[in-house]
Each structure stands twice: as structure tokens, then as C-alpha cells.
Amino acid sequence: MSPRRIFFILGLVPLASIAFAKFYLEDIQLLEPCPYCMLQRGIMLLFTIVFWLSAIFVGQGSRFFSWISMLLTFAVGLLGLFISGKHILLQLNPGVDSLGCTQTTLAITEVFDYQIVRDILMRGGDCSVVDWTFLGLSIPMWTAILTLFLAFVGILVNLVARKRVTKGRWLR
């Protein structure tokens, strides 16, 4: 299978996770997402954007764009693990930092002073509450696992795509 197709399929995985969160967890289970959950959905959207741009540019056989794609995949994965890690820490130690979710949300809304950002992040929901589990793991734990998987596979596909580059390609 070509790297272009793999990147396109990889871009569908985070979209499926967002659809699961929206349509099953919110609409059927009636769970209200907290600000960290909304940030993690944003990370999944970033993964989709990076993978689909990689399908366009890295699929053409460019080593330069492969390095850029690898760097972006790593950066988005690191940011996603940081946010998921903070969320997991809040869930495992609910009494220690009860304002952690609120402080982070207020800091983000100060930097991005847009009404839509405020509407998304100030929805409500307590970040330290575990509302839903599957196989004993909470939503941010599953998000961290998915983030690790996407970052690992994205970097691996970029490495394979770099080796498939033929001579005469643009920006080798």
C-alpha cells in the first residue's frame, strides 16, 4: 500500500474518534465534555490535517516534506500526550489540583480572545470526574493511547516514504 493511502486512512482514524465522542458519548450517553476533552478533540483534528497534508505532499515522494511531516506529527503527538497526561493526572488525583482545569481554560481564553474559543472551552464539565470507562481506562487514557499510536505510525510511514523516494523528484 502506498504512503499516500496510508496517510489518508490515518487521517480518518482521529475523525472516527471525534465522531464517537460526539455522537455516542455526548448524544447517547449524555456526557458533557470538559475543556480538556475539547482540547483533545482539537489535537485529533490536528492529526487529521497533518496526515492529509502528508498524503498530498509526502505521497509525491519528497524527502523535504517527509521531514516536515515527521516533525509536525511528532509535535502534535507530544502536545496531545501533554494534554492527555494533565487530564489523566487530574482524574487520578481529583483533590490535589481542583482548579487545574479552570486555570488552563482561562489561560487559553486569554491568549485566544475569540468568542468561539470561549464557547467551546467554557462549556462546563469537571475534568477530574471519570464519567465513562472502557476496559478500566477512562477517556483521556484512551486518547493518550490513540495519540501514541497515531504519532508512532505517522513517523513510521514517513520513514518508509523517505526510503521510497526515487531520483529526479522535486525537493528530494
Tab-separated table of N, CA and C in Angstrom:
chain	number	residue	atom	x	y	z
A	1	MET	N	0.851	-1.163	0.000
A	1	MET	CA	0.000	0.000	0.000
A	1	MET	C	0.906	1.238	0.000
A	2	SER	N	0.541	2.238	-0.762
A	2	SER	CA	1.364	3.434	-0.885
A	2	SER	C	1.234	4.309	0.368
A	3	PRO	N	2.278	5.110	0.650
A	3	PRO	CA	2.199	6.024	1.800
A	3	PRO	C	1.025	6.996	1.695
A	4	ARG	N	0.675	7.376	0.473
A	4	ARG	CA	-0.444	8.298	0.290
A	4	ARG	C	-1.735	7.695	0.842
A	5	ARG	N	-1.997	6.449	0.535
A	5	ARG	CA	-3.217	5.795	1.031
A	5	ARG	C	-3.163	5.592	2.530
A	6	ILE	N	-1.995	5.237	3.055
A	6	ILE	CA	-1.867	5.031	4.498
A	6	ILE	C	-2.126	6.337	5.242
A	7	PHE	N	-1.561	7.457	4.740
A	7	PHE	CA	-1.809	8.745	5.377
A	7	PHE	C	-3.280	9.126	5.312
A	8	PHE	N	-3.931	8.843	4.204
A	8	PHE	CA	-5.350	9.168	4.094
A	8	PHE	C	-6.159	8.364	5.110
A	9	ILE	N	-5.862	7.076	5.228
A	9	ILE	CA	-6.561	6.229	6.204
A	9	ILE	C	-6.256	6.678	7.627
A	10	LEU	N	-4.987	7.023	7.895
A	10	LEU	CA	-4.623	7.519	9.225
A	10	LEU	C	-5.386	8.799	9.565
A	11	GLY	N	-5.668	9.615	8.577
A	11	GLY	CA	-6.443	10.827	8.811
A	11	GLY	C	-7.891	10.555	9.167
A	12	LEU	N	-8.389	9.396	8.774
A	12	LEU	CA	-9.769	9.039	9.109
A	12	LEU	C	-9.917	8.536	10.547
A	13	VAL	N	-8.854	7.975	11.112
A	13	VAL	CA	-8.920	7.412	12.475
A	13	VAL	C	-9.257	8.486	13.514
A	14	PRO	N	-8.556	9.654	13.536
A	14	PRO	CA	-8.942	10.665	14.520
A	14	PRO	C	-10.350	11.213	14.292
A	15	LEU	N	-10.769	11.305	13.031
A	15	LEU	CA	-12.134	11.761	12.769
A	15	LEU	C	-13.160	10.780	13.321
A	16	ALA	N	-12.860	9.496	13.217
A	16	ALA	CA	-13.759	8.478	13.778
A	16	ALA	C	-13.825	8.599	15.301
A	17	SER	N	-12.697	8.906	15.933
A	17	SER	CA	-12.709	9.053	17.389
A	17	SER	C	-13.519	10.278	17.814
A	18	ILE	N	-13.430	11.359	17.043
A	18	ILE	CA	-14.221	12.549	17.345
A	18	ILE	C	-15.710	12.253	17.142
A	19	ALA	N	-16.033	11.540	16.081
A	19	ALA	CA	-17.432	11.180	15.827
A	19	ALA	C	-17.964	10.293	16.945
A	20	PHE	N	-17.152	9.359	17.427
A	20	PHE	CA	-17.563	8.506	18.547
A	20	PHE	C	-17.844	9.353	19.785
A	21	ALA	N	-16.937	10.300	20.072
A	21	ALA	CA	-17.118	11.142	21.254
A	21	ALA	C	-18.378	11.997	21.128
A	22	LYS	N	-18.588	12.555	19.959
A	22	LYS	CA	-19.736	13.443	19.782
A	22	LYS	C	-21.058	12.682	19.746
A	23	PHE	N	-21.128	11.685	18.897
A	23	PHE	CA	-22.423	11.048	18.685
A	23	PHE	C	-22.771	9.979	19.715
A	24	TYR	N	-21.782	9.266	20.234
A	24	TYR	CA	-22.111	8.252	21.234
A	24	TYR	C	-22.029	8.818	22.652
A	25	LEU	N	-20.875	9.368	23.000
A	25	LEU	CA	-20.697	9.813	24.382
A	25	LEU	C	-21.564	11.019	24.729
A	26	GLU	N	-21.671	11.978	23.808
A	26	GLU	CA	-22.470	13.169	24.105
A	26	GLU	C	-23.956	12.959	23.867
A	27	ASP	N	-24.313	12.395	22.728
A	27	ASP	CA	-25.728	12.318	22.362
A	27	ASP	C	-26.454	11.112	22.943
A	28	ILE	N	-25.780	9.981	23.066
A	28	ILE	CA	-26.454	8.789	23.592
A	28	ILE	C	-26.227	8.644	25.097
A	29	GLN	N	-24.972	8.768	25.543
A	29	GLN	CA	-24.664	8.639	26.970
A	29	GLN	C	-24.938	9.937	27.743
A	30	LEU	N	-25.165	11.036	27.018
A	30	LEU	CA	-25.470	12.349	27.597
A	30	LEU	C	-24.358	12.859	28.522
A	31	LEU	N	-23.106	12.636	28.123
A	31	LEU	CA	-21.975	13.139	28.888
A	31	LEU	C	-21.590	14.511	28.356
A	32	GLU	N	-21.239	15.405	29.260
A	32	GLU	CA	-20.835	16.744	28.862
A	32	GLU	C	-19.305	16.805	28.844
A	33	PRO	N	-18.711	17.194	27.721
A	33	PRO	CA	-17.249	17.227	27.647
A	33	PRO	C	-16.661	18.381	28.455
A	34	CYS	N	-15.550	18.110	29.112
A	34	CYS	CA	-14.848	19.154	29.855
A	34	CYS	C	-13.893	19.882	28.903
A	35	PRO	N	-13.283	20.962	29.336
A	35	PRO	CA	-12.364	21.696	28.453
A	35	PRO	C	-11.188	20.854	27.951
A	36	TYR	N	-10.637	19.985	28.779
A	36	TYR	CA	-9.538	19.138	28.314
A	36	TYR	C	-10.014	18.161	27.240
A	37	CYS	N	-11.240	17.684	27.368
A	37	CYS	CA	-11.789	16.808	26.329
A	37	CYS	C	-11.893	17.553	25.000
A	38	MET	N	-12.294	18.814	25.058
A	38	MET	CA	-12.403	19.611	23.840
A	38	MET	C	-11.017	19.879	23.238
A	39	LEU	N	-10.016	20.103	24.094
A	39	LEU	CA	-8.652	20.287	23.599
A	39	LEU	C	-8.136	19.006	22.938
A	40	GLN	N	-8.468	17.857	23.516
A	40	GLN	CA	-8.038	16.589	22.933
A	40	GLN	C	-8.716	16.348	21.583
A	41	ARG	N	-9.937	16.799	21.431
A	41	ARG	CA	-10.589	16.706	20.120
A	41	ARG	C	-9.868	17.604	19.113
A	42	GLY	N	-9.416	18.759	19.573
A	42	GLY	CA	-8.640	19.642	18.710
A	42	GLY	C	-7.338	18.994	18.260
A	43	ILE	N	-6.700	18.253	19.151
A	43	ILE	CA	-5.480	17.529	18.796
A	43	ILE	C	-5.787	16.473	17.734
A	44	MET	N	-6.903	15.789	17.863
A	44	MET	CA	-7.277	14.794	16.860
A	44	MET	C	-7.519	15.456	15.499
A	45	LEU	N	-8.104	16.651	15.507
A	45	LEU	CA	-8.276	17.385	14.243
A	45	LEU	C	-6.923	17.778	13.646
A	46	LEU	N	-5.979	18.166	14.494
A	46	LEU	CA	-4.637	18.489	14.006
A	46	LEU	C	-3.970	17.270	13.379
A	47	PHE	N	-4.152	16.103	13.999
A	47	PHE	CA	-3.610	14.869	13.414
A	47	PHE	C	-4.205	14.640	12.023
A	48	THR	N	-5.503	14.830	11.881
A	48	THR	CA	-6.148	14.651	10.577
A	48	THR	C	-5.561	15.598	9.542
A	49	ILE	N	-5.389	16.862	9.918
A	49	ILE	CA	-4.826	17.850	8.985
A	49	ILE	C	-3.414	17.463	8.581
A	50	VAL	N	-2.586	17.084	9.552
A	50	VAL	CA	-1.195	16.709	9.253
A	50	VAL	C	-1.155	15.478	8.352
A	51	PHE	N	-1.975	14.489	8.624
A	51	PHE	CA	-1.946	13.260	7.825
A	51	PHE	C	-2.456	13.506	6.410
A	52	TRP	N	-3.490	14.315	6.257
A	52	TRP	CA	-3.992	14.556	4.906
A	52	TRP	C	-3.058	15.446	4.103
A	53	LEU	N	-2.408	16.407	4.744
A	53	LEU	CA	-1.379	17.180	4.041
A	53	LEU	C	-0.200	16.280	3.679
A	54	SER	N	0.122	15.337	4.550
A	54	SER	CA	1.185	14.381	4.253
A	54	SER	C	0.810	13.501	3.074
A	55	ALA	N	-0.448	13.146	2.990
A	55	ALA	CA	-0.891	12.329	1.853
A	55	ALA	C	-0.690	13.079	0.546
A	56	ILE	N	-0.868	14.383	0.590
A	56	ILE	CA	-0.695	15.176	-0.627
A	56	ILE	C	0.780	15.353	-0.961
A	57	PHE	N	1.581	15.798	-0.002
A	57	PHE	CA	2.955	16.186	-0.286
A	57	PHE	C	3.960	15.051	-0.155
A	58	VAL	N	3.873	14.262	0.902
A	58	VAL	CA	4.821	13.162	1.078
A	58	VAL	C	4.521	12.057	0.077
A	59	GLY	N	3.256	11.890	-0.264
A	59	GLY	CA	2.879	10.893	-1.252
A	59	GLY	C	3.498	11.153	-2.616
A	60	GLN	N	3.939	12.377	-2.854
A	60	GLN	CA	4.600	12.717	-4.116
A	60	GLN	C	6.061	12.266	-4.125
A	61	GLY	N	6.579	11.874	-2.977
A	61	GLY	CA	7.945	11.364	-2.929
A	61	GLY	C	8.984	12.383	-2.511
A	62	SER	N	8.619	13.398	-1.771
A	62	SER	CA	9.553	14.439	-1.371
A	62	SER	C	10.142	14.141	0.005
A	63	ARG	N	11.470	14.110	0.079
A	63	ARG	CA	12.130	13.905	1.371
A	63	ARG	C	11.967	15.122	2.275
A	64	PHE	N	12.011	16.309	1.687
A	64	PHE	CA	11.852	17.536	2.463
A	64	PHE	C	10.499	17.542	3.169
A	65	PHE	N	9.424	17.278	2.437
A	65	PHE	CA	8.092	17.275	3.038
A	65	PHE	C	7.920	16.104	4.000
A	66	SER	N	8.653	15.046	3.777
A	66	SER	CA	8.614	13.932	4.721
A	66	SER	C	9.188	14.352	6.076
A	67	TRP	N	10.281	15.109	6.057
A	67	TRP	CA	10.850	15.616	7.313
A	67	TRP	C	9.890	16.573	8.001
A	68	ILE	N	9.281	17.456	7.227
A	68	ILE	CA	8.310	18.399	7.792
A	68	ILE	C	7.128	17.634	8.398
A	69	SER	N	6.639	16.645	7.680
A	69	SER	CA	5.523	15.836	8.166
A	69	SER	C	5.898	15.087	9.439
A	70	MET	N	7.112	14.547	9.464
A	70	MET	CA	7.563	13.843	10.658
A	70	MET	C	7.642	14.785	11.855
A	71	LEU	N	8.152	15.974	11.627
A	71	LEU	CA	8.265	16.966	12.696
A	71	LEU	C	6.892	17.381	13.202
A	72	LEU	N	5.959	17.644	12.284
A	72	LEU	CA	4.605	18.026	12.691
A	72	LEU	C	3.890	16.887	13.424
A	73	THR	N	4.069	15.664	12.945
A	73	THR	CA	3.450	14.512	13.605
A	73	THR	C	3.982	14.365	15.024
A	74	PHE	N	5.295	14.519	15.170
A	74	PHE	CA	5.909	14.426	16.498
A	74	PHE	C	5.406	15.539	17.410
A	75	ALA	N	5.331	16.768	16.893
A	75	ALA	CA	4.892	17.910	17.704
A	75	ALA	C	3.434	17.767	18.141
A	76	VAL	N	2.571	17.361	17.222
A	76	VAL	CA	1.151	17.178	17.566
A	76	VAL	C	1.009	16.029	18.571
A	77	GLY	N	1.768	14.954	18.375
A	77	GLY	CA	1.728	13.841	19.315
A	77	GLY	C	2.198	14.239	20.703
A	78	LEU	N	3.264	15.026	20.770
A	78	LEU	CA	3.781	15.491	22.059
A	78	LEU	C	2.768	16.392	22.760
A	79	LEU	N	2.166	17.309	22.016
A	79	LEU	CA	1.145	18.182	22.587
A	79	LEU	C	-0.062	17.371	23.061
A	80	GLY	N	-0.472	16.392	22.270
A	80	GLY	CA	-1.597	15.546	22.656
A	80	GLY	C	-1.313	14.737	23.906
A	81	LEU	N	-0.094	14.208	24.018
A	81	LEU	CA	0.269	13.456	25.224
A	81	LEU	C	0.344	14.361	26.447
A	82	PHE	N	0.788	15.595	26.253
A	82	PHE	CA	0.843	16.544	27.366
A	82	PHE	C	-0.559	16.839	27.890
A	83	ILE	N	-1.486	17.138	26.981
A	83	ILE	CA	-2.859	17.459	27.397
A	83	ILE	C	-3.533	16.238	28.017
A	84	SER	N	-3.372	15.072	27.385
A	84	SER	CA	-3.962	13.844	27.946
A	84	SER	C	-3.344	13.524	29.299
A	85	GLY	N	-2.043	13.734	29.421
A	85	GLY	CA	-1.364	13.469	30.695
A	85	GLY	C	-1.871	14.358	31.812
A	86	LYS	N	-2.073	15.658	31.512
A	86	LYS	CA	-2.629	16.551	32.533
A	86	LYS	C	-4.040	16.128	32.919
A	87	HIS	N	-4.810	15.701	31.931
A	87	HIS	CA	-6.181	15.268	32.198
A	87	HIS	C	-6.183	13.993	33.048
A	88	ILE	N	-5.319	13.066	32.710
A	88	ILE	CA	-5.208	11.819	33.492
A	88	ILE	C	-4.770	12.132	34.915
A	89	LEU	N	-3.810	13.038	35.079
A	89	LEU	CA	-3.340	13.426	36.402
A	89	LEU	C	-4.467	14.020	37.231
A	90	LEU	N	-5.290	14.861	36.620
A	90	LEU	CA	-6.437	15.420	37.334
A	90	LEU	C	-7.441	14.342	37.737
A	91	GLN	N	-7.621	13.347	36.862
A	91	GLN	CA	-8.578	12.286	37.193
A	91	GLN	C	-8.047	11.355	38.278
A	92	LEU	N	-6.758	11.109	38.278
A	92	LEU	CA	-6.192	10.213	39.289
A	92	LEU	C	-6.011	10.886	40.639
A	93	ASN	N	-5.878	12.209	40.654
A	93	ASN	CA	-5.713	12.982	41.892
A	93	ASN	C	-6.723	14.125	41.913
A	94	PRO	N	-8.010	13.815	42.113
A	94	PRO	CA	-9.029	14.860	41.965
A	94	PRO	C	-8.965	15.970	43.010
A	95	GLY	N	-8.500	15.698	44.200
A	95	GLY	CA	-8.496	16.712	45.244
A	95	GLY	C	-7.259	17.579	45.257
A	96	VAL	N	-6.198	17.174	44.585
A	96	VAL	CA	-4.928	17.878	44.652
A	96	VAL	C	-4.993	19.229	43.953
A	97	ASP	N	-5.446	19.251	42.712
A	97	ASP	CA	-5.473	20.488	41.931
A	97	ASP	C	-6.861	20.655	41.329
A	98	SER	N	-7.791	21.056	42.162
A	98	SER	CA	-9.172	21.146	41.690
A	98	SER	C	-9.386	22.286	40.703
A	99	LEU	N	-8.485	23.285	40.690
A	99	LEU	CA	-8.627	24.400	39.766
A	99	LEU	C	-7.783	24.228	38.509
A	100	GLY	N	-7.110	23.090	38.333
A	100	GLY	CA	-6.223	22.885	37.193
A	100	GLY	C	-6.932	23.036	35.870
A	101	CYS	N	-8.103	22.508	35.760
A	101	CYS	CA	-8.872	22.597	34.516
A	101	CYS	C	-9.328	24.025	34.271
A	102	THR	N	-9.799	24.695	35.306
A	102	THR	CA	-10.280	26.060	35.173
A	102	THR	C	-9.144	27.020	34.845
A	103	GLN	N	-8.000	26.863	35.508
A	103	GLN	CA	-6.864	27.751	35.246
A	103	GLN	C	-6.359	27.604	33.819
A	104	THR	N	-6.278	26.366	33.340
A	104	THR	CA	-5.833	26.143	31.964
A	104	THR	C	-6.812	26.754	30.978
A	105	THR	N	-8.085	26.580	31.226
A	105	THR	CA	-9.106	27.130	30.343
A	105	THR	C	-9.044	28.652	30.300
A	106	LEU	N	-8.893	29.286	31.453
A	106	LEU	CA	-8.809	30.748	31.489
A	106	LEU	C	-7.555	31.255	30.796
A	107	ALA	N	-6.442	30.535	30.942
A	107	ALA	CA	-5.198	30.939	30.276
A	107	ALA	C	-5.345	30.860	28.760
A	108	ILE	N	-5.991	29.820	28.271
A	108	ILE	CA	-6.178	29.661	26.824
A	108	ILE	C	-7.114	30.739	26.287
A	109	THR	N	-8.184	31.028	27.015
A	109	THR	CA	-9.124	32.045	26.532
A	109	THR	C	-8.538	33.453	26.603
A	110	GLU	N	-7.510	33.683	27.443
A	110	GLU	CA	-6.832	34.976	27.449
A	110	GLU	C	-5.955	35.125	26.216
A	111	VAL	N	-5.291	34.038	25.819
A	111	VAL	CA	-4.423	34.086	24.646
A	111	VAL	C	-5.256	34.183	23.372
A	112	PHE	N	-6.239	33.302	23.244
A	112	PHE	CA	-7.127	33.305	22.082
A	112	PHE	C	-8.429	33.978	22.502
A	113	ASP	N	-8.477	35.279	22.368
A	113	ASP	CA	-9.607	36.059	22.855
A	113	ASP	C	-10.719	36.107	21.807
A	114	TYR	N	-11.188	34.928	21.416
A	114	TYR	CA	-12.271	34.821	20.455
A	114	TYR	C	-13.480	34.203	21.138
A	115	GLN	N	-14.650	34.650	20.759
A	115	GLN	CA	-15.873	34.152	21.393
A	115	GLN	C	-16.073	32.659	21.146
A	116	ILE	N	-15.709	32.184	19.964
A	116	ILE	CA	-15.902	30.762	19.671
A	116	ILE	C	-15.013	29.890	20.553
A	117	VAL	N	-13.792	30.358	20.842
A	117	VAL	CA	-12.896	29.607	21.734
A	117	VAL	C	-13.479	29.570	23.134
A	118	ARG	N	-14.002	30.689	23.576
A	118	ARG	CA	-14.630	30.726	24.905
A	118	ARG	C	-15.851	29.816	24.976
A	119	ASP	N	-16.661	29.828	23.916
A	119	ASP	CA	-17.852	28.978	23.903
A	119	ASP	C	-17.486	27.499	23.956
A	120	ILE	N	-16.426	27.136	23.249
A	120	ILE	CA	-16.022	25.733	23.211
A	120	ILE	C	-15.436	25.298	24.548
A	121	LEU	N	-14.543	26.118	25.105
A	121	LEU	CA	-13.820	25.701	26.304
A	121	LEU	C	-14.572	25.960	27.605
A	122	MET	N	-15.517	26.861	27.607
A	122	MET	CA	-16.230	27.183	28.847
A	122	MET	C	-17.568	26.458	28.938
A	123	ARG	N	-17.678	25.330	28.281
A	123	ARG	CA	-18.942	24.596	28.243
A	123	ARG	C	-19.328	24.049	29.604
A	124	GLY	N	-18.370	23.661	30.370
A	124	GLY	CA	-18.664	23.064	31.661
A	124	GLY	C	-17.983	21.723	31.753
A	125	GLY	N	-18.455	20.909	32.631
A	125	GLY	CA	-17.837	19.611	32.820
A	125	GLY	C	-16.635	19.727	33.736
A	126	ASP	N	-16.493	18.770	34.620
A	126	ASP	CA	-15.378	18.753	35.558
A	126	ASP	C	-14.313	17.805	35.031
A	127	CYS	N	-13.100	18.287	34.900
A	127	CYS	CA	-12.018	17.496	34.321
A	127	CYS	C	-11.566	16.350	35.228
A	128	SER	N	-11.842	16.450	36.515
A	128	SER	CA	-11.358	15.419	37.433
A	128	SER	C	-12.337	14.252	37.591
A	129	VAL	N	-13.519	14.360	37.029
A	129	VAL	CA	-14.532	13.308	37.152
A	129	VAL	C	-14.360	12.283	36.028
A	130	VAL	N	-14.382	11.003	36.403
A	130	VAL	CA	-14.343	9.929	35.411
A	130	VAL	C	-15.785	9.533	35.121
A	131	ASP	N	-16.283	9.950	33.957
A	131	ASP	CA	-17.672	9.691	33.606
A	131	ASP	C	-17.875	8.355	32.905
A	132	TRP	N	-16.880	7.909	32.155
A	132	TRP	CA	-17.046	6.743	31.291
A	132	TRP	C	-15.732	5.983	31.238
A	133	THR	N	-15.821	4.663	31.309
A	133	THR	CA	-14.628	3.823	31.177
A	133	THR	C	-14.922	2.677	30.224
A	134	PHE	N	-13.863	2.195	29.605
A	134	PHE	CA	-13.935	1.006	28.763
A	134	PHE	C	-12.683	0.191	29.066
A	135	LEU	N	-12.877	-1.046	29.468
A	135	LEU	CA	-11.784	-1.923	29.883
A	135	LEU	C	-10.957	-1.312	31.011
A	136	GLY	N	-11.610	-0.560	31.882
A	136	GLY	CA	-10.951	0.036	33.031
A	136	GLY	C	-10.182	1.311	32.753
A	137	LEU	N	-10.206	1.788	31.526
A	137	LEU	CA	-9.481	3.015	31.179
A	137	LEU	C	-10.471	4.130	30.861
A	138	SER	N	-10.147	5.336	31.319
A	138	SER	CA	-11.025	6.486	31.084
A	138	SER	C	-10.784	7.068	29.693
A	139	ILE	N	-11.580	8.060	29.338
A	139	ILE	CA	-11.491	8.680	28.010
A	139	ILE	C	-10.109	9.283	27.750
A	140	PRO	N	-9.520	10.060	28.685
A	140	PRO	CA	-8.184	10.604	28.385
A	140	PRO	C	-7.106	9.527	28.283
A	141	MET	N	-7.283	8.414	28.971
A	141	MET	CA	-6.321	7.311	28.847
A	141	MET	C	-6.398	6.698	27.449
A	142	TRP	N	-7.618	6.516	26.945
A	142	TRP	CA	-7.773	6.008	25.589
A	142	TRP	C	-7.260	7.014	24.568
A	143	THR	N	-7.460	8.290	24.845
A	143	THR	CA	-6.954	9.318	23.939
A	143	THR	C	-5.435	9.320	23.916
A	144	ALA	N	-4.807	9.122	25.057
A	144	ALA	CA	-3.338	9.051	25.109
A	144	ALA	C	-2.830	7.845	24.317
A	145	ILE	N	-3.512	6.714	24.428
A	145	ILE	CA	-3.115	5.526	23.673
A	145	ILE	C	-3.265	5.778	22.170
A	146	LEU	N	-4.385	6.386	21.782
A	146	LEU	CA	-4.600	6.696	20.370
A	146	LEU	C	-3.566	7.703	19.867
A	147	THR	N	-3.222	8.687	20.677
A	147	THR	CA	-2.212	9.673	20.301
A	147	THR	C	-0.862	9.013	20.091
A	148	LEU	N	-0.473	8.129	21.006
A	148	LEU	CA	0.784	7.384	20.844
A	148	LEU	C	0.779	6.560	19.565
A	149	PHE	N	-0.315	5.873	19.309
A	149	PHE	CA	-0.433	5.051	18.106
A	149	PHE	C	-0.309	5.896	16.844
A	150	LEU	N	-1.054	7.002	16.790
A	150	LEU	CA	-1.039	7.852	15.594
A	150	LEU	C	0.337	8.463	15.363
A	151	ALA	N	0.979	8.928	16.427
A	151	ALA	CA	2.306	9.524	16.279
A	151	ALA	C	3.314	8.468	15.826
A	152	PHE	N	3.278	7.292	16.417
A	152	PHE	CA	4.221	6.225	16.059
A	152	PHE	C	4.030	5.791	14.611
A	153	VAL	N	2.809	5.509	14.226
A	153	VAL	CA	2.547	5.053	12.861
A	153	VAL	C	2.826	6.167	11.852
A	154	GLY	N	2.471	7.414	12.181
A	154	GLY	CA	2.747	8.530	11.285
A	154	GLY	C	4.238	8.702	11.024
A	155	ILE	N	5.051	8.608	12.067
A	155	ILE	CA	6.505	8.724	11.904
A	155	ILE	C	7.044	7.532	11.133
A	156	LEU	N	6.540	6.346	11.424
A	156	LEU	CA	6.983	5.132	10.722
A	156	LEU	C	6.667	5.218	9.223
A	157	VAL	N	5.492	5.657	8.872
A	157	VAL	CA	5.124	5.784	7.454
A	157	VAL	C	5.999	6.829	6.769
A	158	ASN	N	6.312	7.903	7.468
A	158	ASN	CA	7.215	8.908	6.903
A	158	ASN	C	8.604	8.331	6.645
A	159	LEU	N	9.090	7.510	7.558
A	159	LEU	CA	10.401	6.889	7.352
A	159	LEU	C	10.389	5.952	6.155
A	160	VAL	N	9.318	5.193	6.002
A	160	VAL	CA	9.198	4.298	4.852
A	160	VAL	C	9.082	5.109	3.564
A	161	ALA	N	8.318	6.193	3.602
A	161	ALA	CA	8.147	7.027	2.413
A	161	ALA	C	9.465	7.667	2.001
A	162	ARG	N	10.312	8.000	2.950
A	162	ARG	CA	11.610	8.595	2.626
A	162	ARG	C	12.492	7.613	1.875
A	163	LYS	N	12.392	6.345	2.207
A	163	LYS	CA	13.221	5.335	1.544
A	163	LYS	C	12.721	5.019	0.140
A	164	ARG	N	11.450	5.320	-0.149
A	164	ARG	CA	10.876	5.018	-1.460
A	164	ARG	C	11.092	6.131	-2.475
A	165	VAL	N	11.737	7.211	-2.060
A	165	VAL	CA	11.945	8.346	-2.955
A	165	VAL	C	12.864	7.939	-4.095
A	166	THR	N	12.468	8.264	-5.305
A	166	THR	CA	13.289	7.974	-6.479
A	166	THR	C	14.008	9.228	-6.921
A	167	LYS	N	15.025	9.052	-7.748
A	167	LYS	CA	15.783	10.202	-8.224
A	167	LYS	C	14.935	11.055	-9.141
A	168	GLY	N	15.285	12.359	-9.160
A	168	GLY	CA	14.580	13.276	-10.031
A	168	GLY	C	13.313	13.849	-9.440
A	169	ARG	N	13.009	13.549	-8.188
A	169	ARG	CA	11.799	14.100	-7.561
A	169	ARG	C	12.073	15.511	-7.081
A	170	TRP	N	11.013	16.306	-7.007
A	170	TRP	CA	11.108	17.676	-6.579
A	170	TRP	C	11.416	17.754	-5.081
A	171	LEU	N	12.374	18.556	-4.687
A	171	LEU	CA	12.791	18.762	-3.297
A	171	LEU	C	13.144	17.445	-2.606
A	172	ARG	N	14.078	16.724	-3.185
A	172	ARG	CA	14.491	15.459	-2.585
A	172	ARG	C	15.113	15.747	-1.268
